[in-house]
Amino acid sequence: MIPSDPIKALSLGELDRCLAWLEEQRTDEGNYIRDYLIFLLFCDAGLRVAELCSLRLATLHFNSIAVRHLDLPAAICKNNRPRTVPLTKRAIGCLSVYLRENKARMLKDGEWAFPSPQRAIDHITPRAIQYMISNVGAQALERNLHP
């Protein structure tokens, strides 16, 4: 059965408006760069919510250099098969900034690329990412966005 309301993908203009709105949120540096990177990995690289949550710090850098692609282990992929995800230039640039600005905290807090704000030993939750994406859609596009 075909759904009566097909899923509406983001246009390039809508993506740019969402990223511009995130840029305006720079006053909260700690979450700004994290949210911007998560949004880029979600939209530009096509990562799934569960994959974003489960990313480990080691997946994001090699010898303190941001990677050009992500090698996702089978354990975090939907189909239990590893996959390689290429990154765009803007995702690589944002990743480099995120790693540089959060290096000390990440080394202290543990292995997660996106640690939980409440418990650093845990990763960010899928619900937190869903809420962030929904908030970006509501603020930037005045419509609901969901992963």
Short mmCIF file of N, CA, C and O in Angstrom, two decimals, residues 7-127:
data_model
loop_
_atom_site.label_atom_id
_atom_site.label_comp_id
_atom_site.label_asym_id
_atom_site.label_seq_id
_atom_site.Cartn_x
_atom_site.Cartn_y
_atom_site.Cartn_z
N ILE A 7 6.79 10.78 1.83
CA ILE A 7 7.81 11.45 2.63
C ILE A 7 8.42 12.57 1.79
O ILE A 7 8.81 12.36 0.64
N LYS A 8 8.50 13.75 2.37
CA LYS A 8 9.06 14.89 1.66
C LYS A 8 10.52 15.06 2.06
O LYS A 8 10.84 15.32 3.21
N ALA A 9 11.40 14.90 1.08
CA ALA A 9 12.83 15.07 1.32
C ALA A 9 13.16 16.56 1.35
O ALA A 9 12.43 17.38 0.80
N LEU A 10 14.26 16.89 1.99
CA LEU A 10 14.72 18.28 2.01
C LEU A 10 15.26 18.69 0.65
O LEU A 10 16.01 17.94 0.02
N SER A 11 14.89 19.86 0.19
CA SER A 11 15.50 20.42 -1.01
C SER A 11 16.85 21.02 -0.60
O SER A 11 17.13 21.21 0.59
N LEU A 12 17.67 21.34 -1.59
CA LEU A 12 18.96 21.97 -1.28
C LEU A 12 18.75 23.32 -0.59
O LEU A 12 19.49 23.68 0.33
N GLY A 13 17.73 24.06 -1.00
CA GLY A 13 17.43 25.34 -0.37
C GLY A 13 17.02 25.17 1.08
O GLY A 13 17.42 25.96 1.95
N GLU A 14 16.21 24.16 1.35
CA GLU A 14 15.78 23.89 2.73
C GLU A 14 16.97 23.45 3.58
O GLU A 14 17.09 23.86 4.74
N LEU A 15 17.83 22.63 3.01
CA LEU A 15 19.03 22.21 3.75
C LEU A 15 19.89 23.42 4.09
O LEU A 15 20.35 23.57 5.23
N ASP A 16 20.07 24.32 3.13
CA ASP A 16 20.84 25.54 3.38
C ASP A 16 20.20 26.40 4.47
O ASP A 16 20.90 26.97 5.31
N ARG A 17 18.87 26.49 4.49
CA ARG A 17 18.17 27.27 5.53
C ARG A 17 18.36 26.63 6.90
O ARG A 17 18.55 27.34 7.90
N CYS A 18 18.32 25.32 6.95
CA CYS A 18 18.54 24.62 8.23
C CYS A 18 19.97 24.86 8.73
O CYS A 18 20.17 25.16 9.92
N LEU A 19 20.94 24.75 7.84
CA LEU A 19 22.33 24.98 8.24
C LEU A 19 22.57 26.43 8.63
O LEU A 19 23.30 26.71 9.58
N ALA A 20 21.90 27.36 7.94
CA ALA A 20 22.02 28.78 8.30
C ALA A 20 21.43 29.02 9.69
O ALA A 20 22.00 29.77 10.49
N TRP A 21 20.30 28.38 9.98
CA TRP A 21 19.70 28.54 11.32
C TRP A 21 20.65 27.98 12.38
O TRP A 21 20.85 28.60 13.43
N LEU A 22 21.25 26.83 12.10
CA LEU A 22 22.21 26.26 13.05
C LEU A 22 23.40 27.19 13.25
O LEU A 22 23.90 27.33 14.36
N GLU A 23 23.86 27.82 12.17
CA GLU A 23 24.96 28.80 12.27
C GLU A 23 24.62 29.93 13.22
O GLU A 23 25.47 30.42 13.95
N GLU A 24 23.35 30.36 13.22
CA GLU A 24 22.91 31.45 14.08
C GLU A 24 22.94 31.07 15.56
O GLU A 24 22.87 31.94 16.42
N GLN A 25 23.06 29.78 15.85
CA GLN A 25 23.02 29.30 17.23
C GLN A 25 24.41 29.26 17.87
O GLN A 25 24.60 28.64 18.90
N ARG A 26 25.37 29.93 17.28
CA ARG A 26 26.75 29.89 17.77
C ARG A 26 26.94 30.36 19.21
O ARG A 26 27.98 30.15 19.78
N THR A 27 25.97 31.01 19.80
CA THR A 27 26.13 31.49 21.17
C THR A 27 26.33 30.32 22.14
O THR A 27 26.97 30.47 23.15
N ASP A 28 25.80 29.15 21.80
CA ASP A 28 25.98 27.97 22.64
C ASP A 28 27.02 27.07 21.98
O ASP A 28 26.70 26.08 21.36
N GLU A 29 28.28 27.47 22.07
CA GLU A 29 29.37 26.80 21.36
C GLU A 29 29.41 25.29 21.60
O GLU A 29 29.67 24.53 20.70
N GLY A 30 29.17 24.85 22.83
CA GLY A 30 29.27 23.43 23.13
C GLY A 30 28.34 22.58 22.30
O GLY A 30 28.72 21.55 21.77
N ASN A 31 27.10 23.00 22.16
CA ASN A 31 26.14 22.22 21.40
C ASN A 31 26.06 22.63 19.94
O ASN A 31 25.66 21.85 19.10
N TYR A 32 26.44 23.87 19.63
CA TYR A 32 26.34 24.33 18.24
C TYR A 32 27.12 23.44 17.30
O TYR A 32 26.58 22.91 16.33
N ILE A 33 28.40 23.25 17.55
CA ILE A 33 29.22 22.49 16.62
C ILE A 33 28.81 21.03 16.60
O ILE A 33 28.80 20.39 15.55
N ARG A 34 28.42 20.49 17.74
CA ARG A 34 27.94 19.10 17.79
C ARG A 34 26.68 18.94 16.95
O ARG A 34 26.58 18.05 16.12
N ASP A 35 25.70 19.83 17.16
CA ASP A 35 24.45 19.74 16.42
C ASP A 35 24.66 19.95 14.92
O ASP A 35 24.04 19.27 14.10
N TYR A 36 25.52 20.90 14.58
CA TYR A 36 25.81 21.18 13.17
C TYR A 36 26.43 19.94 12.53
O TYR A 36 26.04 19.54 11.43
N LEU A 37 27.39 19.31 13.21
CA LEU A 37 28.04 18.12 12.67
C LEU A 37 27.04 16.96 12.56
O LEU A 37 27.02 16.26 11.53
N ILE A 38 26.24 16.75 13.56
CA ILE A 38 25.23 15.68 13.51
C ILE A 38 24.30 15.90 12.32
O ILE A 38 24.00 14.98 11.56
N PHE A 39 23.84 17.15 12.13
CA PHE A 39 22.95 17.45 11.02
C PHE A 39 23.64 17.19 9.68
O PHE A 39 23.04 16.63 8.76
N LEU A 40 24.92 17.58 9.56
CA LEU A 40 25.66 17.32 8.33
C LEU A 40 25.84 15.82 8.08
O LEU A 40 25.68 15.35 6.95
N LEU A 41 26.19 15.07 9.11
CA LEU A 41 26.38 13.64 8.94
C LEU A 41 25.06 12.96 8.58
O LEU A 41 25.02 12.00 7.81
N PHE A 42 23.99 13.47 9.11
CA PHE A 42 22.66 12.93 8.82
C PHE A 42 22.26 13.25 7.38
O PHE A 42 21.86 12.36 6.63
N CYS A 43 22.39 14.51 6.98
CA CYS A 43 21.92 14.94 5.66
C CYS A 43 22.94 14.71 4.54
O CYS A 43 22.59 14.23 3.47
N ASP A 44 24.19 15.10 4.74
CA ASP A 44 25.20 14.99 3.69
C ASP A 44 25.70 13.55 3.51
O ASP A 44 25.92 13.11 2.40
N ALA A 45 25.90 12.85 4.61
CA ALA A 45 26.49 11.51 4.52
C ALA A 45 25.45 10.40 4.57
O ALA A 45 25.75 9.26 4.27
N GLY A 46 24.23 10.73 4.99
CA GLY A 46 23.17 9.72 5.04
C GLY A 46 23.28 8.74 6.18
O GLY A 46 22.77 7.62 6.09
N LEU A 47 23.91 9.15 7.28
CA LEU A 47 23.97 8.26 8.43
C LEU A 47 22.59 8.12 9.06
O LEU A 47 21.79 9.05 9.05
N ARG A 48 22.34 6.97 9.60
CA ARG A 48 21.08 6.71 10.30
C ARG A 48 21.23 7.18 11.75
O ARG A 48 22.34 7.31 12.26
N VAL A 49 20.10 7.41 12.40
CA VAL A 49 20.12 7.90 13.78
C VAL A 49 20.90 6.96 14.69
O VAL A 49 21.74 7.39 15.47
N ALA A 50 20.63 5.67 14.60
CA ALA A 50 21.32 4.71 15.46
C ALA A 50 22.83 4.71 15.19
O ALA A 50 23.63 4.54 16.12
N GLU A 51 23.22 4.90 13.93
CA GLU A 51 24.64 4.95 13.61
C GLU A 51 25.29 6.20 14.20
O GLU A 51 26.39 6.13 14.73
N LEU A 52 24.59 7.34 14.12
CA LEU A 52 25.11 8.57 14.72
C LEU A 52 25.32 8.41 16.22
O LEU A 52 26.34 8.81 16.76
N CYS A 53 24.33 7.81 16.87
CA CYS A 53 24.42 7.63 18.32
C CYS A 53 25.59 6.73 18.71
O CYS A 53 26.25 6.96 19.72
N SER A 54 25.85 5.73 17.90
CA SER A 54 26.83 4.70 18.24
C SER A 54 28.23 4.98 17.72
O SER A 54 29.12 4.13 17.88
N LEU A 55 28.45 6.13 17.09
CA LEU A 55 29.78 6.44 16.58
C LEU A 55 30.78 6.55 17.72
O LEU A 55 30.51 7.19 18.73
N ARG A 56 31.91 5.94 17.54
CA ARG A 56 32.98 6.02 18.52
C ARG A 56 34.00 7.05 18.06
O ARG A 56 34.16 7.31 16.88
N LEU A 57 34.67 7.62 19.01
CA LEU A 57 35.67 8.63 18.73
C LEU A 57 36.72 8.12 17.73
O LEU A 57 37.13 8.82 16.82
N ALA A 58 37.12 6.87 17.88
CA ALA A 58 38.13 6.29 16.99
C ALA A 58 37.65 6.24 15.54
O ALA A 58 38.48 6.24 14.62
N THR A 59 36.34 6.22 15.31
CA THR A 59 35.80 6.20 13.95
C THR A 59 35.96 7.55 13.28
O THR A 59 36.05 7.64 12.06
N LEU A 60 36.04 8.63 14.08
CA LEU A 60 36.07 9.98 13.54
C LEU A 60 37.46 10.52 13.27
O LEU A 60 37.60 11.51 12.57
N HIS A 61 38.48 9.93 13.84
CA HIS A 61 39.82 10.44 13.56
C HIS A 61 40.84 9.31 13.54
O HIS A 61 40.64 8.25 14.09
N PHE A 62 41.92 9.60 12.84
CA PHE A 62 43.03 8.67 12.73
C PHE A 62 44.29 9.46 13.01
O PHE A 62 44.61 10.40 12.29
N ASN A 63 44.98 9.13 14.08
CA ASN A 63 46.18 9.86 14.48
C ASN A 63 45.92 11.36 14.57
O ASN A 63 46.67 12.18 14.05
N SER A 64 44.81 11.73 15.22
CA SER A 64 44.41 13.12 15.45
C SER A 64 44.06 13.89 14.17
O SER A 64 43.97 15.10 14.19
N ILE A 65 43.83 13.19 13.09
CA ILE A 65 43.42 13.84 11.84
C ILE A 65 42.02 13.36 11.51
O ILE A 65 41.74 12.16 11.57
N ALA A 66 41.13 14.29 11.17
CA ALA A 66 39.77 13.93 10.79
C ALA A 66 39.80 13.04 9.55
O ALA A 66 40.58 13.25 8.63
N VAL A 67 38.94 12.05 9.52
CA VAL A 67 38.89 11.12 8.40
C VAL A 67 38.13 11.72 7.21
O VAL A 67 37.43 12.72 7.34
N ARG A 68 38.29 11.12 6.06
CA ARG A 68 37.59 11.55 4.85
C ARG A 68 36.37 10.66 4.56
O ARG A 68 35.55 10.97 3.72
N HIS A 69 36.30 9.56 5.26
CA HIS A 69 35.14 8.67 5.17
C HIS A 69 35.01 7.95 6.51
O HIS A 69 35.96 7.89 7.28
N LEU A 70 33.84 7.44 6.76
CA LEU A 70 33.60 6.71 8.00
C LEU A 70 33.49 5.23 7.67
O LEU A 70 32.73 4.84 6.78
N ASP A 71 34.24 4.41 8.38
CA ASP A 71 34.12 2.97 8.26
C ASP A 71 33.26 2.50 9.44
O ASP A 71 33.74 2.41 10.56
N LEU A 72 32.00 2.25 9.14
CA LEU A 72 31.06 1.87 10.19
C LEU A 72 31.10 0.36 10.40
O LEU A 72 30.94 -0.40 9.45
N PRO A 73 31.30 -0.07 11.65
CA PRO A 73 31.35 -1.51 11.92
C PRO A 73 29.96 -2.14 11.80
O PRO A 73 28.94 -1.47 11.96
N ALA A 74 29.94 -3.41 11.51
CA ALA A 74 28.68 -4.13 11.32
C ALA A 74 27.75 -4.00 12.53
O ALA A 74 26.53 -3.93 12.38
N ALA A 75 28.32 -3.94 13.71
CA ALA A 75 27.51 -3.92 14.94
C ALA A 75 26.58 -2.71 15.02
O ALA A 75 25.55 -2.78 15.69
N ILE A 76 26.91 -1.60 14.35
CA ILE A 76 26.04 -0.42 14.45
C ILE A 76 25.21 -0.18 13.20
O ILE A 76 24.39 0.73 13.17
N CYS A 77 25.41 -1.00 12.17
CA CYS A 77 24.68 -0.82 10.91
C CYS A 77 23.36 -1.59 10.94
O CYS A 77 23.25 -2.65 11.54
N LYS A 78 22.40 -1.04 10.24
CA LYS A 78 21.05 -1.59 10.22
C LYS A 78 21.02 -3.05 9.74
O LYS A 78 20.29 -3.87 10.28
N ASN A 79 21.78 -3.36 8.72
CA ASN A 79 21.75 -4.71 8.15
C ASN A 79 22.86 -5.63 8.67
O ASN A 79 23.09 -6.68 8.10
N ASN A 80 23.54 -5.20 9.72
CA ASN A 80 24.64 -5.98 10.33
C ASN A 80 25.78 -6.26 9.36
O ASN A 80 26.44 -7.30 9.45
N ARG A 81 25.99 -5.36 8.41
CA ARG A 81 27.13 -5.43 7.51
C ARG A 81 27.88 -4.11 7.59
O ARG A 81 27.26 -3.05 7.61
N PRO A 82 29.20 -4.17 7.65
CA PRO A 82 29.95 -2.91 7.72
C PRO A 82 29.74 -2.10 6.44
O PRO A 82 29.44 -2.66 5.38
N ARG A 83 29.84 -0.79 6.56
CA ARG A 83 29.73 0.05 5.37
C ARG A 83 30.67 1.24 5.49
O ARG A 83 30.99 1.68 6.60
N THR A 84 31.09 1.73 4.35
CA THR A 84 31.95 2.89 4.28
C THR A 84 31.11 4.05 3.76
O THR A 84 30.45 3.93 2.74
N VAL A 85 31.16 5.16 4.49
CA VAL A 85 30.36 6.34 4.14
C VAL A 85 31.31 7.49 3.83
O VAL A 85 32.05 7.94 4.71
N PRO A 86 31.32 7.96 2.56
CA PRO A 86 32.18 9.10 2.24
C PRO A 86 31.63 10.38 2.87
O PRO A 86 30.42 10.52 3.07
N LEU A 87 32.52 11.31 3.19
CA LEU A 87 32.12 12.57 3.78
C LEU A 87 32.33 13.72 2.78
O LEU A 87 33.28 13.70 2.01
N THR A 88 31.45 14.70 2.84
CA THR A 88 31.60 15.89 2.00
C THR A 88 32.70 16.78 2.59
O THR A 88 33.08 16.63 3.75
N LYS A 89 33.17 17.72 1.78
CA LYS A 89 34.21 18.64 2.27
C LYS A 89 33.72 19.43 3.47
O LYS A 89 34.47 19.65 4.42
N ARG A 90 32.46 19.87 3.43
CA ARG A 90 31.98 20.65 4.58
C ARG A 90 31.82 19.79 5.83
O ARG A 90 32.05 20.25 6.94
N ALA A 91 31.49 18.50 5.66
CA ALA A 91 31.41 17.61 6.82
C ALA A 91 32.81 17.36 7.39
O ALA A 91 32.99 17.33 8.61
N ILE A 92 33.80 17.20 6.52
CA ILE A 92 35.18 17.00 6.97
C ILE A 92 35.67 18.24 7.73
O ILE A 92 36.29 18.13 8.79
N GLY A 93 35.38 19.42 7.19
CA GLY A 93 35.78 20.66 7.87
C GLY A 93 35.13 20.81 9.23
O GLY A 93 35.79 21.16 10.21
N CYS A 94 33.83 20.53 9.29
CA CYS A 94 33.12 20.62 10.57
C CYS A 94 33.63 19.58 11.55
O CYS A 94 33.79 19.86 12.74
N LEU A 95 33.92 18.38 11.06
CA LEU A 95 34.46 17.32 11.91
C LEU A 95 35.80 17.74 12.50
O LEU A 95 36.06 17.52 13.69
N SER A 96 36.64 18.36 11.70
CA SER A 96 37.95 18.83 12.19
C SER A 96 37.79 19.85 13.31
O SER A 96 38.47 19.78 14.33
N VAL A 97 36.85 20.78 13.13
CA VAL A 97 36.59 21.79 14.17
C VAL A 97 36.04 21.11 15.42
O VAL A 97 36.48 21.41 16.54
N TYR A 98 35.10 20.19 15.26
CA TYR A 98 34.51 19.48 16.40
C TYR A 98 35.58 18.74 17.20
O TYR A 98 35.61 18.81 18.42
N LEU A 99 36.45 18.03 16.50
CA LEU A 99 37.51 17.28 17.19
C LEU A 99 38.47 18.21 17.91
O LEU A 99 38.87 17.95 19.03
N ARG A 100 38.85 19.31 17.24
CA ARG A 100 39.80 20.26 17.85
C ARG A 100 39.19 20.91 19.10
O ARG A 100 39.84 21.02 20.13
N GLU A 101 37.93 21.35 19.01
CA GLU A 101 37.30 22.06 20.12
C GLU A 101 36.92 21.15 21.27
O GLU A 101 36.75 21.63 22.39
N ASN A 102 36.75 19.86 21.02
CA ASN A 102 36.27 18.96 22.06
C ASN A 102 37.28 17.88 22.44
O ASN A 102 36.94 16.96 23.17
N LYS A 103 38.50 18.02 21.97
CA LYS A 103 39.52 16.99 22.18
C LYS A 103 39.74 16.67 23.67
O LYS A 103 39.70 15.51 24.07
N ALA A 104 39.94 17.68 24.46
CA ALA A 104 40.22 17.45 25.88
C ALA A 104 39.05 16.76 26.58
O ALA A 104 39.25 15.81 27.34
N ARG A 105 37.84 17.23 26.31
CA ARG A 105 36.66 16.62 26.94
C ARG A 105 36.48 15.18 26.49
O ARG A 105 36.19 14.29 27.29
N MET A 106 36.68 14.93 25.21
CA MET A 106 36.49 13.57 24.69
C MET A 106 37.51 12.60 25.26
O MET A 106 37.18 11.47 25.58
N LEU A 107 38.75 13.05 25.40
CA LEU A 107 39.77 12.17 25.96
C LEU A 107 39.46 11.85 27.42
O LEU A 107 39.72 10.75 27.89
N LYS A 108 38.88 12.81 28.12
CA LYS A 108 38.53 12.60 29.52
C LYS A 108 37.27 11.76 29.67
O LYS A 108 37.20 10.87 30.50
N ASP A 109 36.26 12.04 28.82
CA ASP A 109 34.95 11.41 28.99
C ASP A 109 34.84 10.00 28.45
O ASP A 109 34.00 9.23 28.89
N GLY A 110 35.62 9.66 27.46
CA GLY A 110 35.54 8.29 26.97
C GLY A 110 35.51 8.15 25.48
O GLY A 110 36.00 9.00 24.75
N GLU A 111 34.90 7.08 25.05
CA GLU A 111 35.04 6.63 23.68
C GLU A 111 33.98 7.13 22.70
O GLU A 111 34.12 6.94 21.50
N TRP A 112 32.90 7.74 23.17
CA TRP A 112 31.81 8.12 22.28
C TRP A 112 32.09 9.42 21.54
O TRP A 112 32.55 10.39 22.11
N ALA A 113 31.78 9.43 20.25
CA ALA A 113 31.94 10.64 19.44
C ALA A 113 30.97 11.73 19.89
O ALA A 113 31.32 12.90 19.92
N PHE A 114 29.77 11.32 20.27
CA PHE A 114 28.75 12.25 20.75
C PHE A 114 28.26 11.76 22.11
O PHE A 114 27.26 11.09 22.22
N PRO A 115 29.01 12.10 23.18
CA PRO A 115 28.62 11.64 24.51
C PRO A 115 27.33 12.28 24.98
O PRO A 115 26.95 13.36 24.54
N SER A 116 26.67 11.60 25.87
CA SER A 116 25.45 12.12 26.46
C SER A 116 25.78 13.34 27.33
O SER A 116 26.74 13.30 28.09
N PRO A 117 24.98 14.40 27.23
CA PRO A 117 25.22 15.56 28.11
C PRO A 117 25.01 15.22 29.59
O PRO A 117 25.63 15.81 30.45
N GLN A 118 24.16 14.24 29.87
CA GLN A 118 23.88 13.87 31.25
C GLN A 118 24.91 12.91 31.83
O GLN A 118 25.30 13.03 32.97
N ARG A 119 25.32 11.94 31.04
CA ARG A 119 26.27 10.92 31.51
C ARG A 119 27.33 10.71 30.44
O ARG A 119 27.07 10.05 29.44
N ALA A 120 28.48 11.25 30.64
CA ALA A 120 29.54 11.21 29.63
C ALA A 120 29.96 9.79 29.26
O ALA A 120 30.48 9.56 28.18
N ILE A 121 29.72 8.83 30.15
CA ILE A 121 30.12 7.46 29.81
C ILE A 121 29.14 6.82 28.84
O ILE A 121 29.41 5.76 28.30
N ASP A 122 27.99 7.46 28.60
CA ASP A 122 27.00 6.97 27.64
C ASP A 122 27.01 7.84 26.40
O ASP A 122 27.48 8.97 26.42
N HIS A 123 26.45 7.32 25.32
CA HIS A 123 26.35 8.10 24.09
C HIS A 123 25.03 8.88 24.06
O HIS A 123 24.11 8.59 24.83
N ILE A 124 24.95 9.86 23.18
CA ILE A 124 23.74 10.62 22.99
C ILE A 124 22.63 9.65 22.58
O ILE A 124 22.89 8.63 21.94
N THR A 125 21.41 9.95 22.94
CA THR A 125 20.31 9.03 22.65
C THR A 125 19.67 9.33 21.30
O THR A 125 19.73 10.47 20.82
N PRO A 126 19.04 8.32 20.70
CA PRO A 126 18.31 8.57 19.45
C PRO A 126 17.24 9.65 19.63
O PRO A 126 17.03 10.48 18.76
N ARG A 127 16.60 9.67 20.78
CA ARG A 127 15.56 10.66 21.03
C ARG A 127 16.14 12.07 21.05
O ARG A 127 15.52 13.02 20.57
#
